Amino acid sequence: MPPQPRPGRGWLLRLVIAFAFAQGAVSMARPAVSYRALSLGADERAIGVIAGVYALLPLFAAVPLGRRTDHGRCAPLLPVGVLLIGGGCALSGTSGSLTTLAAWSGVMGLGHLCFVIGAQSLVARQSPPTEQDRNFGHFTIGASLGQLVGPIAAGLLISEKDGAMARTSALALLVSAAVAAVSLTSLWRIEHRGTAGSSRKAGPKVPVGSILRTRGVPAGIFISLAVLSATDILTAYLPVVGEHRGIAPATVGLLLSLRAAATIACRLVMTPVLRLVGRTALLSATCLLGGLLCAAVALPVPVWGLAVMLAVLGFCLGFGQPLSMTTVVQAAPAAARSTALALRLTGNRLGQVAAPAAAGLIAGVAGTAAPFVMLGALLVGAAGLGLRGGGTDAAAPGPRSSAPAPRAGRSRAERDPA
């Protein structure tokens, strides 16, 4: 396949900006949904179910959307995702029952999936192979910026004084819908015509089983699942922990944002660290340390100790998502990269369905700290799997990446990002 003309980097900056607003809306809405559910009388189990419904619709939609993107354009999914996120946020704010709150939370999750599949496929398609780690790292900075600002904004808007939580949580959800709408301003002409046209010439569909059997893909999917489950349950359950320990919502928002700030710092230094350590060792070490820190959240430490643990945890978890994206993209067949990314997101959503539901059951039996121990075990398992096959160090940036690697077949790592 002849090389495609390389687009400039303006598209990546605009994509990061759009992702920051879209993710900011979701990160603001997720704790707001938990607080609104609490105001409607939800217990820990109900919080877990609502958090799981957020991922239920995306669980079934990811692979079809990935198939469509492999043989079409990426950009149309982005505004569709924004509209679904905004609608889900706004309608969650007007919900008067736990059932409708869960349903609109699911719509929000479907919108987030549409946006992320389109955006990740765009990065994979428009990035040279030697720049994929860096571009995926920069792309996920947008998510981290949203995760930094969203919880702070939610914490500032939500108040539990004098029974105001129902009203203030609804306000936070309506504001998050407006934040999502802002991302539409950065999405004009974001897809390069050359790469969009090449997608229509892709070969026949690659079977899902063949993609999942490709070395590196299953480990990348599981690592991503574990890391995202940890982030998701932290976002959904730290408000519950705060309620039990007497930590104010504004402080909980600051703690969640501190974790996101540490993740941003991680991604800013990811490229030099990756050169020094290699993907396999970096993924395994950070998952292992992250697992130990997740379990430590269950300890009755003071707020300053919790802040330190969350900062280090955020730094460790920051490596997992961008590196697992590159691992999956470079391992998958060239004609099925969007589908492989969609399978990775399906794994993420499966974790977002199963982990919160399991967390809710565990919390109902063993207390609100127990889900964090479960997350610790999940991340330790991901560390072991990553050590066996989750990293593809040959794809890491550095002097070695400039030389072409031996090509054993098209089902292995391909160098052409289109």
Coordinates of C-alpha atoms in Angstrom, one line a residue:
M1 CA 0.0 0.0 0.0
P2 CA 1.5 3.4 -1.0
P3 CA 2.1 5.8 1.9
Q4 CA -0.8 8.3 2.4
P5 CA 0.0 12.0 2.6
R6 CA 0.6 13.0 6.2
P7 CA -1.9 15.5 7.6
G8 CA -0.6 18.4 9.8
R9 CA -1.0 18.3 13.6
G10 CA -3.8 20.8 13.8
W11 CA -6.3 18.0 13.7
L12 CA -4.8 16.4 16.7
L13 CA -4.9 19.6 18.8
R14 CA -8.5 20.1 17.9
L15 CA -9.3 16.5 18.7
V16 CA -7.7 16.8 22.1
I17 CA -9.7 20.0 22.8
A18 CA -13.0 18.3 21.7
F19 CA -12.2 15.2 23.8
A20 CA -11.4 17.4 26.8
F21 CA -14.9 19.0 26.7
A22 CA -16.7 15.7 26.0
Q23 CA -14.8 13.8 28.7
G24 CA -15.2 16.8 31.1
A25 CA -18.9 16.5 30.6
V26 CA -18.9 12.8 31.4
S27 CA -16.5 13.1 34.3
M28 CA -18.7 15.8 35.7
A29 CA -21.9 13.8 35.2
R30 CA -20.7 10.5 36.6
P31 CA -20.3 11.6 40.2
A32 CA -23.3 13.9 39.8
V33 CA -25.4 10.8 38.8
S34 CA -24.1 9.0 42.0
Y35 CA -25.1 12.0 44.2
R36 CA -28.5 12.3 42.4
A37 CA -29.1 8.6 43.0
L38 CA -28.2 9.0 46.6
S39 CA -30.7 11.9 46.9
L40 CA -33.3 9.5 45.4
G41 CA -32.7 6.9 48.1
A42 CA -30.2 4.6 46.3
D43 CA -27.9 2.4 48.4
E44 CA -24.5 1.0 47.4
R45 CA -25.9 -1.8 45.3
A46 CA -28.1 0.6 43.3
I47 CA -25.1 2.9 42.7
G48 CA -23.3 -0.1 41.3
V49 CA -26.2 -1.1 39.0
I50 CA -26.5 2.5 37.7
A51 CA -22.8 2.7 37.0
G52 CA -23.0 -0.7 35.2
V53 CA -25.9 0.5 33.0
Y54 CA -23.7 3.3 31.7
A55 CA -21.7 0.6 29.9
L56 CA -24.5 -1.7 28.9
L57 CA -25.6 -0.2 25.6
P58 CA -22.0 0.3 24.5
L59 CA -21.2 -3.3 25.2
F60 CA -23.4 -4.4 22.3
A61 CA -22.7 -1.4 19.9
A62 CA -18.9 -1.3 19.9
V63 CA -18.1 -4.0 17.3
P64 CA -20.7 -2.9 14.8
L65 CA -19.5 0.7 15.1
G66 CA -15.9 -0.5 14.7
R67 CA -16.8 -2.4 11.5
R68 CA -18.5 0.6 10.1
T69 CA -15.5 2.8 10.8
D70 CA -13.1 0.3 9.2
H71 CA -14.9 0.8 5.9
G72 CA -16.0 4.4 6.2
R73 CA -15.2 7.7 7.8
C74 CA -14.4 8.3 11.5
A75 CA -15.5 11.9 11.8
P76 CA -19.3 11.4 11.7
L77 CA -19.2 9.4 14.9
L78 CA -17.9 12.4 16.8
P79 CA -20.9 14.8 16.7
V80 CA -23.3 11.9 17.2
G81 CA -21.4 11.0 20.3
V82 CA -21.5 14.6 21.6
L83 CA -25.2 14.8 21.1
L84 CA -25.9 11.6 22.9
I85 CA -23.6 12.6 25.8
G86 CA -25.3 16.0 26.1
G87 CA -28.8 14.5 25.9
G88 CA -28.0 11.8 28.4
C89 CA -26.6 14.3 30.9
A90 CA -29.5 16.7 30.6
L91 CA -32.2 14.0 30.9
S92 CA -30.4 12.4 33.8
G93 CA -30.7 15.8 35.6
T94 CA -34.5 15.8 35.1
S95 CA -35.0 12.1 36.1
G96 CA -37.2 11.5 39.1
S97 CA -36.6 7.8 39.6
L98 CA -33.6 5.4 39.7
T99 CA -34.9 3.5 36.7
T100 CA -35.0 6.5 34.4
L101 CA -31.7 7.8 35.8
A102 CA -30.1 4.5 34.9
A103 CA -31.6 4.6 31.4
W104 CA -30.3 8.0 30.6
S105 CA -26.9 7.1 32.1
G106 CA -26.8 4.3 29.5
V107 CA -27.5 6.9 26.7
M108 CA -24.6 8.9 28.0
G109 CA -22.4 5.9 27.9
L110 CA -23.4 5.1 24.3
G111 CA -22.5 8.7 23.3
H112 CA -19.1 8.4 24.9
L113 CA -18.5 5.1 23.1
C114 CA -19.4 6.7 19.7
F115 CA -17.0 9.6 20.3
V116 CA -14.2 7.4 21.5
I117 CA -14.4 4.9 18.6
G118 CA -14.4 7.7 16.1
A119 CA -11.6 9.6 17.8
Q120 CA -9.3 6.6 18.4
S121 CA -9.7 5.4 14.9
L122 CA -8.9 8.8 13.6
V123 CA -5.6 8.9 15.6
A124 CA -4.7 5.4 14.4
R125 CA -5.5 6.2 10.8
Q126 CA -3.8 9.6 10.6
S127 CA -0.6 8.9 12.7
P128 CA 2.6 7.3 11.3
P129 CA 3.5 4.2 13.2
T130 CA 6.5 5.8 14.9
E131 CA 4.3 8.5 16.3
Q132 CA 1.4 6.4 17.5
D133 CA 2.5 6.1 21.1
R134 CA 3.1 9.9 21.3
N135 CA -0.2 10.8 19.5
F136 CA -2.3 8.4 21.5
G137 CA -0.6 9.8 24.6
H138 CA -1.5 13.3 23.6
F139 CA -5.0 12.3 22.6
T140 CA -5.6 10.8 26.1
I141 CA -4.4 14.1 27.6
G142 CA -7.8 15.4 26.5
A143 CA -9.5 12.7 28.6
S144 CA -7.3 13.5 31.5
L145 CA -8.0 17.3 31.3
G146 CA -11.7 16.4 31.3
Q147 CA -11.3 14.1 34.3
L148 CA -9.3 16.9 36.0
V149 CA -11.9 19.7 35.6
G150 CA -15.1 17.7 35.6
P151 CA -15.1 16.3 39.2
I152 CA -14.0 19.7 40.6
A153 CA -16.9 21.4 38.8
A154 CA -19.3 18.8 40.0
G155 CA -18.0 19.1 43.6
L156 CA -18.4 22.9 43.5
L157 CA -22.0 22.7 42.2
I158 CA -23.3 19.9 44.4
S159 CA -24.2 20.6 48.0
E160 CA -25.8 18.3 50.5
K161 CA -26.6 21.1 53.0
D162 CA -30.3 21.5 54.0
G163 CA -31.4 18.7 51.7
A164 CA -30.2 20.5 48.5
M165 CA -28.5 17.5 46.9
A166 CA -31.4 16.6 44.6
R167 CA -31.5 20.2 43.2
T168 CA -27.7 20.7 43.0
S169 CA -27.0 17.4 41.4
A170 CA -29.6 18.1 38.8
L171 CA -27.9 21.5 38.1
A172 CA -24.5 19.8 37.7
L173 CA -26.0 17.4 35.2
L174 CA -27.5 20.2 33.1
V175 CA -24.2 22.1 33.2
S176 CA -22.4 19.0 32.0
A177 CA -24.7 18.8 29.0
A178 CA -23.7 22.4 28.1
V179 CA -20.0 21.5 28.5
A180 CA -20.5 18.6 26.1
A181 CA -22.0 20.9 23.5
V182 CA -18.9 23.1 23.4
S183 CA -16.8 20.2 22.0
L184 CA -18.8 20.5 18.7
T185 CA -16.9 23.7 17.9
S186 CA -13.6 21.8 17.4
L187 CA -14.8 19.1 15.1
W188 CA -14.9 20.9 11.7
R189 CA -12.9 19.3 8.9
I190 CA -11.0 17.1 11.4
E191 CA -10.6 14.1 9.1
H192 CA -8.0 14.2 6.4
R193 CA -9.4 13.4 3.0
G194 CA -6.6 11.0 2.0
T195 CA -7.0 8.8 5.0
A196 CA -10.8 8.9 4.8
G197 CA -10.7 7.8 1.2
S198 CA -8.3 4.9 1.8
S199 CA -10.7 3.4 4.4
R200 CA -13.2 2.7 1.6
K201 CA -10.6 0.5 -0.2
A202 CA -10.1 -1.8 2.8
G203 CA -10.2 -5.5 2.2
P204 CA -12.9 -8.0 3.3
K205 CA -14.0 -8.2 6.9
V206 CA -11.5 -9.9 9.2
P207 CA -13.3 -12.3 11.6
V208 CA -13.5 -11.2 15.2
G209 CA -12.0 -14.6 16.3
S210 CA -9.0 -14.0 14.1
I211 CA -8.4 -10.5 15.6
L212 CA -8.7 -11.9 19.2
R213 CA -6.2 -14.7 18.4
T214 CA -3.6 -12.2 17.2
R215 CA -0.7 -12.0 19.7
G216 CA -0.8 -8.9 21.8
V217 CA -4.5 -8.1 21.2
P218 CA -6.0 -10.1 24.2
A219 CA -3.5 -8.8 26.7
G220 CA -4.0 -5.2 25.5
I221 CA -7.7 -5.6 25.9
F222 CA -7.5 -7.0 29.4
I223 CA -5.0 -4.4 30.6
S224 CA -7.2 -1.6 29.2
L225 CA -10.3 -3.3 30.9
A226 CA -8.5 -3.4 34.3
V227 CA -7.2 0.2 34.1
L228 CA -10.5 1.7 33.0
S229 CA -12.4 -0.3 35.6
A230 CA -10.1 1.1 38.3
T231 CA -10.7 4.7 37.0
D232 CA -14.4 4.1 36.6
I233 CA -15.0 2.7 40.1
L234 CA -12.9 5.3 41.7
T235 CA -15.1 8.0 40.1
A236 CA -18.3 6.2 41.0
Y237 CA -17.4 5.0 44.5
L238 CA -15.2 7.7 46.0
P239 CA -18.3 9.8 46.6
V240 CA -19.8 6.9 48.6
V241 CA -16.5 6.5 50.5
G242 CA -16.6 10.2 51.2
E243 CA -20.1 10.0 52.5
H244 CA -19.1 7.2 55.0
R245 CA -15.9 9.0 56.1
G246 CA -17.4 12.5 56.3
I247 CA -15.5 13.9 53.3
A248 CA -17.3 16.8 51.7
P249 CA -18.3 16.5 48.0
A250 CA -16.0 19.4 47.1
T251 CA -13.0 17.6 48.6
V252 CA -14.0 14.4 46.8
G253 CA -14.0 16.3 43.6
L254 CA -10.5 17.7 44.3
L255 CA -9.2 14.2 45.1
L256 CA -10.6 12.8 41.8
S257 CA -9.1 15.8 39.9
L258 CA -5.7 15.2 41.6
R259 CA -5.7 11.7 40.2
A260 CA -6.5 13.1 36.7
A261 CA -3.7 15.8 37.1
A262 CA -1.2 13.0 37.9
T263 CA -2.4 11.1 34.8
I264 CA -1.7 14.2 32.6
A265 CA 1.8 14.5 34.1
C266 CA 2.3 10.8 33.3
R267 CA 1.4 11.3 29.6
L268 CA 3.6 14.3 29.2
V269 CA 6.7 12.2 30.1
M270 CA 5.5 9.0 28.6
T271 CA 7.7 9.0 25.5
P272 CA 11.1 9.3 27.3
V273 CA 10.0 6.8 30.0
L274 CA 9.0 4.4 27.3
R275 CA 12.3 4.7 25.6
L276 CA 14.1 3.9 28.8
V277 CA 11.9 1.1 30.1
G278 CA 10.1 -0.5 27.2
R279 CA 6.4 -1.2 26.9
T280 CA 6.3 -4.6 28.5
A281 CA 8.1 -3.6 31.7
L282 CA 6.3 -0.3 31.9
L283 CA 2.8 -1.8 31.6
S284 CA 3.5 -4.5 34.1
A285 CA 5.2 -2.4 36.7
T286 CA 2.6 0.4 36.7
C287 CA -0.3 -2.1 36.8
L288 CA 1.3 -3.9 39.8
L289 CA 1.9 -0.7 41.7
G290 CA -1.6 0.6 40.7
G291 CA -3.1 -2.6 42.1
L292 CA -1.4 -2.2 45.4
L293 CA -2.5 1.4 45.7
C294 CA -6.1 0.6 44.8
A295 CA -6.2 -1.9 47.6
A296 CA -4.7 0.7 49.9
V297 CA -7.6 3.1 49.3
A298 CA -9.6 0.7 51.5
L299 CA -7.5 1.7 54.5
P300 CA -8.9 4.3 56.9
V301 CA -6.1 6.9 56.0
P302 CA -6.5 10.6 56.5
V303 CA -7.5 12.8 53.6
W304 CA -3.9 13.9 52.9
G305 CA -2.8 10.3 52.8
L306 CA -5.6 9.5 50.4
A307 CA -4.5 12.4 48.2
V308 CA -1.0 11.1 48.0
M309 CA -2.2 7.6 47.1
L310 CA -4.5 8.9 44.4
A311 CA -1.8 11.0 42.9
V312 CA 0.6 8.1 42.6
L313 CA -2.2 5.9 41.4
G314 CA -3.2 8.4 38.7
F315 CA 0.4 8.5 37.5
C316 CA 0.5 4.7 37.3
L317 CA -2.9 4.3 35.6
G318 CA -2.0 6.9 33.0
F319 CA 0.3 4.6 31.0
G320 CA -2.3 1.8 30.6
Q321 CA -4.8 3.4 28.1
P322 CA -2.5 4.9 25.5
L323 CA 0.0 2.0 25.5
S324 CA -2.8 -0.6 25.2
M325 CA -4.2 1.4 22.2
T326 CA -0.9 1.3 20.4
T327 CA -0.4 -2.4 21.3
V328 CA -3.8 -3.3 19.9
V329 CA -3.5 -1.1 16.8
Q330 CA -0.1 -2.4 15.8
A331 CA -0.9 -6.1 16.5
A332 CA -4.2 -6.1 14.6
P333 CA -4.6 -6.7 10.8
A334 CA -4.5 -3.4 8.8
A335 CA -8.1 -3.9 7.5
A336 CA -9.5 -4.3 11.0
R337 CA -7.8 -1.7 13.2
S338 CA -11.0 0.1 14.1
T339 CA -12.7 -3.2 14.8
A340 CA -9.8 -4.2 17.1
L341 CA -10.1 -0.8 18.9
A342 CA -13.8 -1.5 19.2
L343 CA -13.1 -4.9 20.7
R344 CA -10.8 -3.2 23.2
L345 CA -13.6 -0.8 24.0
T346 CA -16.0 -3.7 24.3
G347 CA -13.7 -5.2 26.9
N348 CA -13.7 -1.8 28.6
R349 CA -17.4 -1.7 28.6
L350 CA -17.7 -5.3 29.8
G351 CA -15.5 -4.3 32.7
Q352 CA -17.7 -1.2 33.3
V353 CA -20.7 -3.5 33.5
A354 CA -19.3 -6.3 35.5
A355 CA -16.9 -4.4 37.8
P356 CA -19.5 -1.9 39.2
A357 CA -22.1 -4.6 39.6
A358 CA -19.6 -6.8 41.4
A359 CA -18.5 -3.8 43.4
G360 CA -22.1 -3.1 44.4
L361 CA -22.6 -6.6 45.6
I362 CA -19.3 -6.6 47.5
A363 CA -20.0 -3.2 49.0
G364 CA -23.4 -4.3 50.1
V365 CA -21.9 -7.3 51.9
A366 CA -18.4 -6.2 53.0
G367 CA -18.6 -2.4 53.0
T368 CA -17.7 0.4 50.7
A369 CA -14.0 -0.1 50.9
A370 CA -14.1 -3.7 49.6
P371 CA -14.5 -2.8 45.9
F372 CA -11.1 -1.2 45.9
V373 CA -9.5 -4.4 47.1
M374 CA -11.2 -6.2 44.1
L375 CA -9.7 -3.5 41.8
G376 CA -6.3 -4.2 43.3
A377 CA -6.5 -7.9 42.5
L378 CA -7.7 -7.1 38.9
L379 CA -4.7 -4.8 38.3
V380 CA -2.3 -7.3 39.7
G381 CA -3.7 -9.9 37.3
A382 CA -3.3 -7.4 34.4
A383 CA 0.4 -6.9 35.4
G384 CA 1.0 -10.6 35.1
L385 CA -0.7 -10.8 31.7
G386 CA 1.2 -7.7 30.5
L387 CA 4.5 -9.4 31.5
R388 CA 3.6 -12.4 29.4
G389 CA 2.5 -10.6 26.2
G390 CA 0.9 -7.2 26.7
G391 CA 3.8 -5.1 25.5
T392 CA 5.2 -4.9 22.0
D393 CA 8.5 -3.2 22.6
A394 CA 9.5 -3.1 19.0
A395 CA 6.8 -0.5 18.5
A396 CA 8.1 1.8 21.2
P397 CA 9.6 5.1 20.0
G398 CA 13.3 5.3 19.8
P399 CA 16.1 4.5 17.5
R400 CA 15.0 1.0 16.8
S401 CA 11.5 2.0 15.6
S402 CA 13.0 3.8 12.5
A403 CA 14.2 0.5 11.0
P404 CA 11.6 -1.8 9.4
A405 CA 10.9 -4.9 11.4
P406 CA 10.6 -8.3 9.7
R407 CA 7.1 -8.9 8.3
A408 CA 5.8 -12.3 9.2
G409 CA 2.4 -11.8 7.8
R410 CA -0.4 -9.3 7.6
S411 CA -2.1 -10.6 10.7
R412 CA 0.9 -9.4 12.7
A413 CA 2.0 -5.8 13.5
E414 CA 1.6 -3.6 10.4
R415 CA 3.5 -0.4 9.9
D416 CA 1.0 1.4 7.7
P417 CA -1.5 3.3 9.9
A418 CA -4.0 3.7 7.2

